[in-house]
Coordinates of C-alpha atoms in Angstrom, one line a residue:
M543 CA -38.2 -50.1 -10.7
E544 CA -37.8 -47.7 -7.7
L545 CA -39.7 -44.4 -8.0
T546 CA -36.3 -42.7 -7.7
A547 CA -35.3 -44.1 -11.1
Y548 CA -38.6 -43.2 -12.7
R549 CA -38.4 -39.6 -11.5
Q550 CA -34.9 -39.4 -13.0
F551 CA -36.2 -40.8 -16.3
V552 CA -38.9 -38.1 -16.6
E553 CA -36.5 -35.4 -15.6
L554 CA -33.6 -36.5 -17.9
E555 CA -35.2 -38.2 -20.9
E556 CA -34.9 -35.1 -23.2
R557 CA -31.4 -34.0 -22.2
H558 CA -29.2 -36.8 -20.8
F559 CA -26.8 -38.2 -23.3
W560 CA -27.9 -41.8 -22.6
F561 CA -31.5 -41.1 -23.4
I562 CA -30.6 -39.0 -26.5
G563 CA -28.1 -41.6 -27.8
R564 CA -30.3 -44.7 -27.4
R565 CA -33.4 -42.9 -28.8
R566 CA -31.5 -41.8 -31.9
I567 CA -30.1 -45.3 -32.4
F568 CA -33.4 -47.0 -31.9
F569 CA -35.5 -44.9 -34.2
H570 CA -32.8 -44.8 -36.9
L571 CA -33.0 -48.6 -37.0
L572 CA -36.8 -48.5 -36.8
D573 CA -37.0 -46.0 -39.6
R574 CA -35.0 -48.4 -41.8
E575 CA -37.6 -51.1 -41.1
L576 CA -40.8 -49.1 -40.9
G577 CA -40.3 -45.6 -42.4
G578 CA -43.0 -44.3 -44.8
R579 CA -46.1 -45.8 -43.2
T580 CA -48.2 -44.3 -40.4
D581 CA -51.1 -46.8 -40.2
R582 CA -49.7 -49.6 -38.2
R583 CA -50.9 -51.0 -34.9
V584 CA -48.0 -50.4 -32.5
V585 CA -47.6 -51.6 -28.9
E586 CA -44.9 -50.7 -26.4
V587 CA -44.7 -53.2 -23.5
G588 CA -43.3 -51.7 -20.3
C589 CA -43.8 -48.1 -21.4
G590 CA -42.9 -46.7 -18.0
A591 CA -43.3 -43.0 -17.8
G592 CA -44.1 -42.8 -21.5
G593 CA -40.9 -41.4 -22.9
M594 CA -41.0 -43.5 -26.1
L595 CA -44.7 -43.4 -26.9
G596 CA -44.4 -40.1 -28.7
P597 CA -41.7 -41.1 -31.1
L598 CA -43.4 -44.4 -31.8
A599 CA -46.5 -42.5 -33.0
A600 CA -44.6 -41.9 -36.2
Y601 CA -45.4 -45.4 -37.3
G602 CA -49.1 -45.6 -36.4
S603 CA -51.6 -45.9 -33.6
V604 CA -49.6 -46.6 -30.3
T605 CA -50.8 -48.4 -27.3
G606 CA -48.7 -48.6 -24.1
V607 CA -48.8 -51.5 -21.7
E608 CA -47.6 -50.8 -18.2
L609 CA -47.7 -53.0 -15.1
S610 CA -47.9 -50.0 -12.7
S611 CA -51.3 -48.4 -12.5
E612 CA -49.7 -45.2 -11.2
L613 CA -47.3 -45.0 -14.1
A614 CA -50.1 -45.8 -16.6
E615 CA -52.1 -42.9 -15.1
F616 CA -49.0 -40.7 -15.3
C617 CA -48.7 -41.5 -19.0
R618 CA -52.3 -40.5 -19.5
S619 CA -51.7 -37.3 -17.7
R620 CA -48.9 -36.6 -20.2
G621 CA -51.4 -36.9 -23.1
F622 CA -50.9 -40.6 -23.9
E623 CA -54.4 -41.8 -23.4
R624 CA -53.9 -45.3 -25.0
V625 CA -52.1 -46.8 -22.0
V626 CA -53.5 -49.9 -20.4
V627 CA -52.4 -51.7 -17.2
G628 CA -51.1 -55.2 -17.9
S629 CA -48.3 -57.6 -17.7
G630 CA -45.9 -58.7 -20.4
C631 CA -46.6 -62.3 -19.2
D632 CA -50.2 -61.9 -20.1
L633 CA -50.5 -59.2 -22.7
P634 CA -53.9 -57.4 -22.8
V635 CA -54.0 -57.5 -26.7
A636 CA -55.7 -59.8 -29.1
Q637 CA -53.7 -62.5 -30.8
S638 CA -52.2 -61.6 -34.2
S639 CA -53.4 -58.0 -33.9
V640 CA -50.2 -56.0 -33.6
D641 CA -47.9 -54.9 -36.5
V642 CA -45.0 -53.6 -34.4
L643 CA -44.2 -54.5 -30.8
A644 CA -41.4 -52.7 -28.9
M645 CA -39.8 -53.4 -25.5
F646 CA -37.2 -50.8 -24.6
D647 CA -35.2 -52.2 -21.7
T648 CA -38.1 -54.1 -20.4
I649 CA -37.6 -57.9 -20.4
E650 CA -34.7 -57.7 -18.0
H651 CA -37.2 -56.6 -15.3
I652 CA -39.3 -59.7 -15.7
P653 CA -38.4 -63.1 -14.2
E654 CA -40.2 -65.1 -17.0
D655 CA -38.6 -63.4 -20.0
E656 CA -39.3 -66.5 -22.2
R657 CA -43.0 -66.3 -21.5
V658 CA -43.0 -62.6 -22.4
L659 CA -41.4 -63.3 -25.8
E660 CA -44.0 -66.1 -26.4
Q661 CA -46.7 -63.5 -25.6
C662 CA -45.2 -61.1 -28.1
Y663 CA -45.0 -63.7 -30.8
S664 CA -48.7 -64.5 -30.2
A665 CA -49.7 -60.8 -30.3
L666 CA -47.9 -60.0 -33.6
V667 CA -49.4 -60.6 -37.0
P668 CA -47.4 -63.0 -39.3
G669 CA -44.5 -60.9 -40.5
G670 CA -44.8 -58.5 -37.6
L671 CA -41.8 -56.8 -36.1
L672 CA -40.4 -57.1 -32.6
F673 CA -37.9 -54.5 -31.4
V674 CA -36.0 -55.3 -28.1
S675 CA -33.2 -53.6 -26.1
V676 CA -31.6 -55.0 -23.0
P677 CA -28.5 -54.3 -20.9
A678 CA -25.4 -56.4 -21.6
Y679 CA -23.1 -58.7 -19.6
Q680 CA -24.1 -60.2 -16.3
F681 CA -20.6 -59.5 -14.9
L682 CA -21.6 -55.8 -15.0
Y683 CA -24.6 -56.4 -12.8
A684 CA -24.3 -53.8 -10.0
N685 CA -26.3 -51.6 -7.6
N686 CA -27.8 -49.7 -10.6
D687 CA -29.4 -53.0 -11.7
R688 CA -30.7 -53.7 -8.2
V689 CA -32.3 -50.3 -7.9
A690 CA -33.9 -50.7 -11.4
H691 CA -35.1 -54.2 -10.4
H692 CA -33.2 -56.0 -13.2
Q693 CA -33.5 -59.7 -13.0
R694 CA -30.5 -60.2 -15.3
R695 CA -28.3 -58.8 -18.1
Y696 CA -27.7 -60.6 -21.4
T697 CA -25.2 -61.5 -24.1
A698 CA -26.2 -61.1 -27.7
R699 CA -26.0 -64.9 -28.1
Q700 CA -28.4 -65.5 -25.2
L701 CA -30.9 -62.9 -26.5
R702 CA -30.8 -64.4 -30.0
R703 CA -31.4 -67.9 -28.6
K704 CA -34.4 -66.8 -26.5
L705 CA -35.9 -65.0 -29.6
E706 CA -35.5 -68.1 -31.7
A707 CA -36.9 -70.4 -29.0
A708 CA -40.0 -68.2 -29.0
G709 CA -40.4 -68.7 -32.7
F710 CA -38.9 -65.4 -34.0
A711 CA -36.6 -65.0 -36.9
P712 CA -34.0 -62.4 -35.7
T713 CA -32.8 -60.1 -38.5
K714 CA -30.4 -58.1 -36.3
V715 CA -28.9 -58.7 -32.8
T716 CA -26.1 -56.4 -32.0
Y717 CA -24.4 -54.7 -29.1
F718 CA -24.4 -50.9 -29.0
N719 CA -23.1 -48.1 -26.8
T720 CA -19.8 -49.5 -27.9
L721 CA -17.7 -46.4 -28.5
L722 CA -18.1 -45.3 -24.9
F723 CA -17.6 -48.9 -23.6
P724 CA -13.8 -48.5 -22.9
V725 CA -14.8 -45.7 -20.4
I726 CA -18.0 -47.4 -19.1
L727 CA -16.3 -50.8 -18.3
P728 CA -13.7 -49.7 -15.8
T729 CA -16.1 -47.2 -14.2
V730 CA -18.7 -49.9 -13.5
L731 CA -16.1 -52.4 -12.3
A732 CA -14.7 -49.8 -9.9
K733 CA -18.2 -49.0 -8.6
K734 CA -18.8 -52.8 -8.0
V735 CA -15.6 -52.9 -5.9
K736 CA -16.7 -49.9 -3.9
E737 CA -20.1 -51.4 -3.4
R738 CA -18.6 -54.4 -1.7
W739 CA -17.3 -52.2 1.1
S740 CA -20.2 -49.7 1.5
E741 CA -24.0 -49.7 2.0
P742 CA -25.9 -49.7 -1.3
G743 CA -28.1 -46.7 -1.8
D744 CA -30.9 -45.9 -4.2
T745 CA -28.8 -44.0 -6.7
T746 CA -28.5 -45.1 -10.4
N747 CA -26.0 -44.4 -13.1
L748 CA -28.1 -41.3 -14.0
S749 CA -27.8 -39.9 -10.5
H750 CA -24.5 -38.1 -11.2
P751 CA -24.8 -34.8 -13.1
V752 CA -22.9 -34.5 -16.4
P753 CA -21.6 -31.1 -17.4
P754 CA -23.5 -29.7 -20.4
G755 CA -20.5 -29.6 -22.8
L756 CA -19.5 -33.2 -22.0
N757 CA -23.1 -34.3 -22.2
R758 CA -23.4 -33.0 -25.7
R759 CA -20.1 -34.7 -26.8
L760 CA -21.2 -38.0 -25.2
A761 CA -24.6 -37.8 -26.9
R762 CA -22.9 -37.2 -30.3
A763 CA -20.5 -40.1 -29.8
M764 CA -23.1 -42.6 -28.7
S765 CA -25.7 -41.6 -31.3
S766 CA -23.1 -41.7 -34.1
E767 CA -23.2 -45.5 -33.8
R768 CA -26.5 -45.6 -35.6
H769 CA -24.9 -45.0 -39.0
L770 CA -22.6 -48.0 -38.6
L771 CA -25.3 -50.3 -37.1
T772 CA -27.4 -50.2 -40.3
R773 CA -24.4 -51.9 -42.1
M774 CA -22.8 -54.0 -39.4
S775 CA -23.2 -55.5 -35.9
F776 CA -20.9 -54.7 -33.0
P777 CA -19.1 -57.5 -31.1
F778 CA -19.4 -55.8 -27.7
G779 CA -21.0 -52.9 -25.9
H780 CA -22.9 -51.8 -22.8
S781 CA -26.3 -52.7 -24.3
I782 CA -27.9 -54.9 -26.9
V783 CA -30.6 -54.3 -29.5
A784 CA -32.5 -56.9 -31.5
V785 CA -34.9 -56.7 -34.4
A786 CA -36.9 -59.9 -35.1
R787 CA -39.9 -60.9 -37.2
R788 CA -42.7 -63.3 -36.6
P789 CA -42.3 -65.5 -39.7
P790 CA -45.0 -65.1 -42.3
L791 CA -47.4 -68.0 -42.8
R792 CA -46.0 -70.7 -45.1
G793 CA -46.8 -69.8 -48.6
H794 CA -48.0 -66.4 -47.5
F795 CA -45.7 -63.4 -47.9
R796 CA -47.7 -60.6 -46.4
S797 CA -45.6 -58.2 -44.4
A798 CA -46.5 -56.7 -41.1
D799 CA -47.3 -53.5 -43.0
E800 CA -50.3 -55.4 -44.5
G801 CA -51.5 -56.7 -41.2
Q802 CA -54.9 -55.8 -40.0
G803 CA -55.1 -54.6 -36.4
A804 CA -57.9 -55.6 -34.0

């Protein structure tokens, strides 16, 4: 990802509606799966500037894995000392040692996404939980994706198949950012048309300021989806979230909560 995008992430992660909405959705779903225990071994792959490491600490001891040594050092400067430099294709964690593994908008950056999922499967204890979010629909691939160094966008069916091919048992694969999608879709398509006739820059979808009042309304609209997503899956949206488990050993029903970290 370009440094421009990371600088925006750090600046906006606490106040931009997109960060607020996705964070509320993600941790509402994670609370449903993991709430009540704080002794798990948690790993975030592709932790970037560290915006999700703090909230993940509600579930246990958190280690971040980040490919960029500069960003890993930046995370440590923010107080997140358990951040290691490593690749999702070769995770620097012991096999069957992790209770919860999260990848928030990560695997779309990596050419070998199937290998990353295989690495995640190997790292998790039997019964361990994988939480993944990705951008949706390849036809929406635009300059924002190029600046962010996205390799691809996904459909829910594609993501489910990749999870199953890696050995996971998905418990939920759903689109989200659905309520705002009727506004997002024509906006992105119009930008794609404009990009065909102009030089692409290094701006992202977050480069354009949102008035505070509108930002609050958009955050409420987007984050309100969390209440529905615990009871249903959405058939379309701008992004996708998946929850999957590494199946327990045959004849052994120990959950990830009982797993022993290494």
